[in-house]
mmCIF file of C-alpha atoms and ligand atoms in Angstrom:
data_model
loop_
_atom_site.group_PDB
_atom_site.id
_atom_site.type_symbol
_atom_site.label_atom_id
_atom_site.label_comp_id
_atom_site.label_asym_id
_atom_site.label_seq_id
_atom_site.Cartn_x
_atom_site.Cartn_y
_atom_site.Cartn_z
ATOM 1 C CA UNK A 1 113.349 4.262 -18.172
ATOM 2 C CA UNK A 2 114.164 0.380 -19.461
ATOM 3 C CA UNK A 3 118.264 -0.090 -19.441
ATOM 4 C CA UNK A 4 119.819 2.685 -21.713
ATOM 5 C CA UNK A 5 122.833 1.240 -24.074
ATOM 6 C CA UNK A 6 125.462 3.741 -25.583
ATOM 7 C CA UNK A 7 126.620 2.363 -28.650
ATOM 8 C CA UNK A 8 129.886 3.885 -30.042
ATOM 9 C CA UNK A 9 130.541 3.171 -33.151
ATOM 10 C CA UNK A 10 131.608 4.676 -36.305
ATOM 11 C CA UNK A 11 130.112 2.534 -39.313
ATOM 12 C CA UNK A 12 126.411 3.522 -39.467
ATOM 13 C CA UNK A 13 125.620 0.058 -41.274
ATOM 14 C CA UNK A 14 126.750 -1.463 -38.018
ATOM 15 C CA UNK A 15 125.155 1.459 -35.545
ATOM 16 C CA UNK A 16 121.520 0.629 -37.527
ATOM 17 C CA UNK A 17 122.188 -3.224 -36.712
ATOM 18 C CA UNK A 18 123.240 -2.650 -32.809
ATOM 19 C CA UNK A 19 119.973 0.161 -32.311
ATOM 20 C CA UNK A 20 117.607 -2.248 -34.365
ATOM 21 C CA UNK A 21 118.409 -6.025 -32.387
ATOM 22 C CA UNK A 22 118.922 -3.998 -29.147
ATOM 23 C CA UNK A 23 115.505 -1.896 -29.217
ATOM 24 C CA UNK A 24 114.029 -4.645 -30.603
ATOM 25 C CA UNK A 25 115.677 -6.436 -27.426
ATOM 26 C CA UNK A 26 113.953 -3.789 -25.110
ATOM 27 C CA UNK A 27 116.667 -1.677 -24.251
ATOM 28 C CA UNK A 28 117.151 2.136 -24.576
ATOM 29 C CA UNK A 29 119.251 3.026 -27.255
ATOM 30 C CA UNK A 30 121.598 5.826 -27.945
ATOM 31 C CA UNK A 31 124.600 6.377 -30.023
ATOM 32 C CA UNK A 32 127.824 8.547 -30.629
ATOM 33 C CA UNK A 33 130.260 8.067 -34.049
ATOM 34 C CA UNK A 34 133.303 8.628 -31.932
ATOM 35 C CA UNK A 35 134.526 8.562 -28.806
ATOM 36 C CA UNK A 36 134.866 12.094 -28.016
ATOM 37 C CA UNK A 37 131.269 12.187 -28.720
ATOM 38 C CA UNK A 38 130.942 9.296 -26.598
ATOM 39 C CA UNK A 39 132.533 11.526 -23.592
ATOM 40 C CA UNK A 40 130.436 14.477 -24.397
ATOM 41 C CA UNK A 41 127.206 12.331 -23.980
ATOM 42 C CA UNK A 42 128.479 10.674 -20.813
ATOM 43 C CA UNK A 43 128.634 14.192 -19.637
ATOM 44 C CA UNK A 44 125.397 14.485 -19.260
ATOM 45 C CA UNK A 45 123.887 11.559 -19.173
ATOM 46 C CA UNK A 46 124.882 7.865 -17.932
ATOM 47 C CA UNK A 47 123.827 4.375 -19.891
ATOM 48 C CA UNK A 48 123.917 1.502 -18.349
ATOM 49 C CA UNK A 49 126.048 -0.069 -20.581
ATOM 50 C CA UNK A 50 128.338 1.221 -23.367
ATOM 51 C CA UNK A 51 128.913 -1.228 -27.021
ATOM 52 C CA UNK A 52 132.306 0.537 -28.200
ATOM 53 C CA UNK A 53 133.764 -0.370 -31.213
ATOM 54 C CA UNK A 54 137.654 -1.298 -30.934
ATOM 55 C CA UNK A 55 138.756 1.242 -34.122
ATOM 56 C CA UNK A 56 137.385 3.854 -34.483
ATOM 57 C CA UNK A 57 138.999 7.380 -35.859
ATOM 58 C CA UNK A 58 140.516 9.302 -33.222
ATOM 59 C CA UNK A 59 140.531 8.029 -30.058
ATOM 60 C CA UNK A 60 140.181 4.289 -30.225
ATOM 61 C CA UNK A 61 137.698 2.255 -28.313
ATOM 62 C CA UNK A 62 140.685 1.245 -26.047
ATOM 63 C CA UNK A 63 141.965 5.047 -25.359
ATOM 64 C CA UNK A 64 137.816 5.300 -24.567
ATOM 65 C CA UNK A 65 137.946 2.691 -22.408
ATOM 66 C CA UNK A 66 141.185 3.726 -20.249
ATOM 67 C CA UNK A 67 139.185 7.201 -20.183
ATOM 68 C CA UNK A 68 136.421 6.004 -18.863
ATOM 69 C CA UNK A 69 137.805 3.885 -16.298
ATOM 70 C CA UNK A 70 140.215 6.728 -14.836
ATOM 71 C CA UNK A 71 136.979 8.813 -14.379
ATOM 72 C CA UNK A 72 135.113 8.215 -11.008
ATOM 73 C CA UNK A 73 131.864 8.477 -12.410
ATOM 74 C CA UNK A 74 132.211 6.028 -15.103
ATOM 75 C CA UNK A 75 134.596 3.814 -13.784
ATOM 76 C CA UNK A 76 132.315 1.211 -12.939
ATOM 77 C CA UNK A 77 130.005 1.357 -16.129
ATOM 78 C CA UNK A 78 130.290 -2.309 -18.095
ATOM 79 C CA UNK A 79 131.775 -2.116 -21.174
ATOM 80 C CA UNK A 80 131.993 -4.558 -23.957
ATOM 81 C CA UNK A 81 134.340 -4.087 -26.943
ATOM 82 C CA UNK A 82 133.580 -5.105 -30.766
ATOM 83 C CA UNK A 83 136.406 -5.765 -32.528
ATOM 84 C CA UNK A 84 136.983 -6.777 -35.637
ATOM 85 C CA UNK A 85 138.366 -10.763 -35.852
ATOM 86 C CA UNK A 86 141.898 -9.816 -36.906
ATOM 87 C CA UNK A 87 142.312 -7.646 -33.693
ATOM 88 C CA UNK A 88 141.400 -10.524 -31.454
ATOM 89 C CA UNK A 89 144.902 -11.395 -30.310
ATOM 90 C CA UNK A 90 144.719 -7.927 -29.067
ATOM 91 C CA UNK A 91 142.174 -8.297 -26.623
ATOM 92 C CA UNK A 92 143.644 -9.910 -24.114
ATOM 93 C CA UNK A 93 145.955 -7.002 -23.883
ATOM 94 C CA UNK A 94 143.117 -4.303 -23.371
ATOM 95 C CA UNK A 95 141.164 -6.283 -20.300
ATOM 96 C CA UNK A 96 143.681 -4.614 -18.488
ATOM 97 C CA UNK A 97 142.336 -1.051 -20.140
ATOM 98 C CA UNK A 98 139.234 -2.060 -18.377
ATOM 99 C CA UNK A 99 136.985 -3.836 -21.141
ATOM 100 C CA UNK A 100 134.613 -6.278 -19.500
ATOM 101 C CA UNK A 101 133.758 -8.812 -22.220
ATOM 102 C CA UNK A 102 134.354 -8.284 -26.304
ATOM 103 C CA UNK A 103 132.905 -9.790 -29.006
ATOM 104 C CA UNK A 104 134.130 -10.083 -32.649
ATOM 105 C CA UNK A 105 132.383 -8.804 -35.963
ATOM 106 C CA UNK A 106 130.127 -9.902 -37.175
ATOM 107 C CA UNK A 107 128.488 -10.820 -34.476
ATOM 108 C CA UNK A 108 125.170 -12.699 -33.526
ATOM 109 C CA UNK A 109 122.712 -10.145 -32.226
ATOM 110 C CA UNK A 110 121.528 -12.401 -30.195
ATOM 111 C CA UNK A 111 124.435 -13.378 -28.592
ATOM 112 C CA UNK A 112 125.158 -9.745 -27.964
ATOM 113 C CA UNK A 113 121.879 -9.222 -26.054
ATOM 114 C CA UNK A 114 123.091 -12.815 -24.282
ATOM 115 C CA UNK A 115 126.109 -10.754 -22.879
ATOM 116 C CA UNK A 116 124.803 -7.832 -22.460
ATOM 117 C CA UNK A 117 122.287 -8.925 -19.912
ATOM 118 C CA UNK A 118 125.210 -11.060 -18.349
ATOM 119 C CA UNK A 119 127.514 -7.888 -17.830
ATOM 120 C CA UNK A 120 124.542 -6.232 -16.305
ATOM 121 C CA UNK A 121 123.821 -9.176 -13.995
ATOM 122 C CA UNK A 122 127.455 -8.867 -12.682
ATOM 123 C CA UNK A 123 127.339 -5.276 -12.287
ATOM 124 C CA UNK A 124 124.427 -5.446 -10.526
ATOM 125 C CA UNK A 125 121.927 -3.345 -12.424
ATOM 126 C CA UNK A 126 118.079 -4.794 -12.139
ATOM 127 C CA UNK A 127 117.355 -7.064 -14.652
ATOM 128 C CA UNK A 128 113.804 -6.679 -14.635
ATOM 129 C CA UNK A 129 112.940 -2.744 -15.035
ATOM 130 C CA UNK A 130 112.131 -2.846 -11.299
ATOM 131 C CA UNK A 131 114.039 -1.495 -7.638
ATOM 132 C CA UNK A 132 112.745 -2.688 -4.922
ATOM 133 C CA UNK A 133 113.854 -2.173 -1.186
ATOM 134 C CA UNK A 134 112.066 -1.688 1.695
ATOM 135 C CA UNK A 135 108.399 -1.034 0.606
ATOM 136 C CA UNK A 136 109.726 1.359 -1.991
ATOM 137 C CA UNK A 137 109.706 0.100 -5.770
ATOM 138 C CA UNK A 138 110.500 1.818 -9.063
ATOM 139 C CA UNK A 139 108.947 1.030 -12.197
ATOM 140 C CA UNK A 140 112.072 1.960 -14.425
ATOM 141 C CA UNK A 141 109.708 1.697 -17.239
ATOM 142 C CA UNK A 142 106.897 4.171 -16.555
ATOM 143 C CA UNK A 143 108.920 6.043 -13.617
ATOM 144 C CA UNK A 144 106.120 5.429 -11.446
ATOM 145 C CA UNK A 145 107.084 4.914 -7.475
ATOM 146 C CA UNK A 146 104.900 2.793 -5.079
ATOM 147 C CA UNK A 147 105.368 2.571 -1.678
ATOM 148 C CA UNK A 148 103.930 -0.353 0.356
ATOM 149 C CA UNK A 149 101.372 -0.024 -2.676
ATOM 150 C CA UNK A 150 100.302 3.603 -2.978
ATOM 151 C CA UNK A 151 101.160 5.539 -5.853
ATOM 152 C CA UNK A 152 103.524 8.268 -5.018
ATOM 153 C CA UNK A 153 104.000 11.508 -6.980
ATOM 154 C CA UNK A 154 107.663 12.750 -7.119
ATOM 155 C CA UNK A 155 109.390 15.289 -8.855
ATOM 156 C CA UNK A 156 111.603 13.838 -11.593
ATOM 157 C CA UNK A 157 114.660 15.166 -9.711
ATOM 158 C CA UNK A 158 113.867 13.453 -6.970
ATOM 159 C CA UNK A 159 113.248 10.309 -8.855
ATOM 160 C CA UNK A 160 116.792 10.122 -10.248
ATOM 161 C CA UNK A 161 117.850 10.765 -6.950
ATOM 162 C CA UNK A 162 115.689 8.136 -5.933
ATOM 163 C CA UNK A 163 116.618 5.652 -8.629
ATOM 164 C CA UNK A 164 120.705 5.957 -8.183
ATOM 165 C CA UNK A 165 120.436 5.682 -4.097
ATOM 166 C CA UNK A 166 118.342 2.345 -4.178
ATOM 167 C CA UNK A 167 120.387 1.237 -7.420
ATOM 168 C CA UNK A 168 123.494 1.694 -4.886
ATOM 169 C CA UNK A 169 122.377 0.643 -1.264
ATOM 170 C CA UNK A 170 124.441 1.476 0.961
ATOM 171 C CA UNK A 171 127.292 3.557 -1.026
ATOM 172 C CA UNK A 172 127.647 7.052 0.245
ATOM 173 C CA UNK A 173 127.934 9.463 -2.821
ATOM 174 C CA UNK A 174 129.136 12.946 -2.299
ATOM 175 C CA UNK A 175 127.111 16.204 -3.176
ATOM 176 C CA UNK A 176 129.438 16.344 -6.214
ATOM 177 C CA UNK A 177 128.714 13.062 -6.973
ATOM 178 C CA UNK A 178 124.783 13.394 -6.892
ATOM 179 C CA UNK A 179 125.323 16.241 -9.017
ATOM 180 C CA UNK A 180 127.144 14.605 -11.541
ATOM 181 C CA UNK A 181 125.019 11.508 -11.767
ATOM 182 C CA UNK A 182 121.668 13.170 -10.954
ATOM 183 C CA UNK A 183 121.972 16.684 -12.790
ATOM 184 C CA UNK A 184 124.647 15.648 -15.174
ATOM 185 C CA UNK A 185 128.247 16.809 -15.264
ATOM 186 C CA UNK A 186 127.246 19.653 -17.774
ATOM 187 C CA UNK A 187 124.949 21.599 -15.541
ATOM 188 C CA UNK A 188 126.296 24.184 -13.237
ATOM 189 C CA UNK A 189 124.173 24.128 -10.153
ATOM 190 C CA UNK A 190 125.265 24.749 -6.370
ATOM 191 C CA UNK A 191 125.847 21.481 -4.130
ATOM 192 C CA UNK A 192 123.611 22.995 -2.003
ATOM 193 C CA UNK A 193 120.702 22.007 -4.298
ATOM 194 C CA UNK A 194 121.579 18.369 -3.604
ATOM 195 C CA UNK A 195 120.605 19.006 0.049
ATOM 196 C CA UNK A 196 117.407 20.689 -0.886
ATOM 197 C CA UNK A 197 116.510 17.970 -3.175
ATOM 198 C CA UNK A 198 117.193 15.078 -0.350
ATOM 199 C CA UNK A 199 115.400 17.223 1.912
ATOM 200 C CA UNK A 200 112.347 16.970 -0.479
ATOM 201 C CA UNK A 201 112.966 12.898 -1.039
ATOM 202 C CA UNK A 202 112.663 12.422 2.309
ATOM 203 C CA UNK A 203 109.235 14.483 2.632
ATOM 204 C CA UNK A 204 108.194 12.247 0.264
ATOM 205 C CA UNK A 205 109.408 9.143 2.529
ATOM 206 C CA UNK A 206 108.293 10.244 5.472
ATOM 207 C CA UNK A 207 104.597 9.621 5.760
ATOM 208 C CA UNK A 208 105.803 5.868 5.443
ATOM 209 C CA UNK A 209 108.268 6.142 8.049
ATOM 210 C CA UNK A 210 110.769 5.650 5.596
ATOM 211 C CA UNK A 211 112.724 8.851 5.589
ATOM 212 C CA UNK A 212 115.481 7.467 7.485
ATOM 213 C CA UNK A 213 116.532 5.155 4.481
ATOM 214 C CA UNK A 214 118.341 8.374 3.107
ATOM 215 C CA UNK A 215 120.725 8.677 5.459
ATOM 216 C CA UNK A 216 123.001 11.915 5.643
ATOM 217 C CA UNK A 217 126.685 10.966 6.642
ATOM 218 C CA UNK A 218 128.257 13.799 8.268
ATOM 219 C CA UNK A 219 130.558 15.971 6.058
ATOM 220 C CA UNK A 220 130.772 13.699 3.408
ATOM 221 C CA UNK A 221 127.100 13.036 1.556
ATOM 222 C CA UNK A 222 124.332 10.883 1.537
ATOM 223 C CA UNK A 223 123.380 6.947 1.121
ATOM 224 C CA UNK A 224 120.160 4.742 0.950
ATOM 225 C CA UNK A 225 120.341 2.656 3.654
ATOM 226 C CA UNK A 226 117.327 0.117 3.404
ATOM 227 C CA UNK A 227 115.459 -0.704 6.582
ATOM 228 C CA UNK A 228 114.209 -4.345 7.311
HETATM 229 CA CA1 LIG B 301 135.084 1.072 -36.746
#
C-alpha cells in the first residue's frame, strides 16, 4: 500500500482539493468530516499521516490533536494542521497540543505535498514505497515480499505484521499492541492469535535463516531485530 493520508476536514470544496493534489501526488487517500469520525477510522485503521483542519464543528482539530497524542497508538503519527490565516497567531500555542507543522489556507498543493514528505522523512516512514532490512524487502505498493530475491507468499496478516516490525526495528510492541496496529482496535480477537500469527511469520523466515529477526522478548512481546 503507497503512504495512506487521513484528511480531516469539514468543507468538502477543500476535502476534493486535498484527495485530488494528494492522489494525484501518489499517496493513499482517505477522509473523515469531523474528528470523531476521524477517531472512529483510526480505530481501525492507521494513516501515515493525518491533514486536520484547525475548526472544525465539534471537537476542533486541536482537541483532535491532544486526543491523539494522549493515545499510545497514535501518539507518534505526524500531524499537520490547516488553519485558516486569521488563526495563525494561534499556532504557536497548539505545537504544544502536539501538531507537527501547519500550514495556512489557502494553501499551495504543492507545498503541502513539500511538507508532507518532510514530516514523513522525520518520522521515519520509507519514502520510497519500499522496507528493506536484512534480505527481506516490501513492496508497499503491490504487497509483494522478496527475500534475498525470491518471491515469497504470505498471508496478509502476516504481512502487516511484517510491514509494522521492519517499519519499527528494534521496538518491542506488546500482544495488545500488535493487535491494535495489525488487527485494528475494533476487532475483538484473543492475544493469543498474535503468537500464532508470529509463529507463522517466522515459518515463513525460516528457510532463509531469518526467523530469528522476530525476536520474542520474554513476557512482554515481540520486535524485528535485523541481522547483519
Ligand atoms: Ca473547517
Amino acid at each position: 500500500m503507497a503512504t495512506t493520508v487521513l484528511i480531516v476536514e469539514d468543507e468538502p470544496e477543500i476535502r476534493e482539493l486535498l484527495n485530488f493534489s494528494l492522489t494525484r501526488a501518489g499517496f493513499n487517500v482517505t477522509e473523515a468530516e469531523t474528528g470523531e469520525l476521524a477517531l472512529q477510522r483510526l480505530d481501525s485503521n492507521l494513516p501515515d499521516i493525518l491533514i486536520v483542519d484547525w475548526m472544525l464543528p465539534g471537537m476542533s482539530g486541536v482537541e483532535l490533536a491532544k486526543r491523539l497524542r494522549r493515545d499510545e497508538l497514535t501518539s507518534a503519527l505526524p500531524l499537520l494542521m490547516l488553519t485558516a490565516r486569521n488563526e495563525e497567531s494561534d499556532i504557536l500555542k497548539s505545537f504544544e497540543s502536539g501538531i507537527d507543522d501547519y500550514m495556512s489556507k489557502p494553501f499551495s498543493p504543492k507545498e503541502l505535498v513539500a511538507r508532507i514528505k518532510a514530516l514523513l522523512r522525520r518520522s521515519g516512514a520509507p519514502e520510497d514505497d519500499l522496507i528493506e532490512a536484512s534480505g527481506i524487502r516490501i513492496d508497499l505498493v503491490s504487497h509483494r515480499v522478496t527475500i534475498k530475491g525470491v518471491d515469497i507468499n504470505i498471508g496478509p496478516t502476516e504481512y502487516r505484521l511484517l510491514e509494522l516490525l521492519m517499519r519499527n526495528p528494534d521496538r518491542v510492541f506488546e500482544r495488545d499492541q500488535l493487535l491494535d496496529r495489525v488487527w485494528g482496535r475494533s476487532s475483538y480477537i484473543e492475544t493469543r492469535t498474535v503468537d500464532v500469527h508470529v509463529l507463522r511469520l517466522r515459518k515463513v523466515l525460516k528457510p532463509f535463516g531469518l526467523d530469528g529477526t522476530v525476536q520474542t522478548v520474554r513476557s512482554v512481546g515481540y520486535r524485528f531485530t535485523p541481522i547483519q
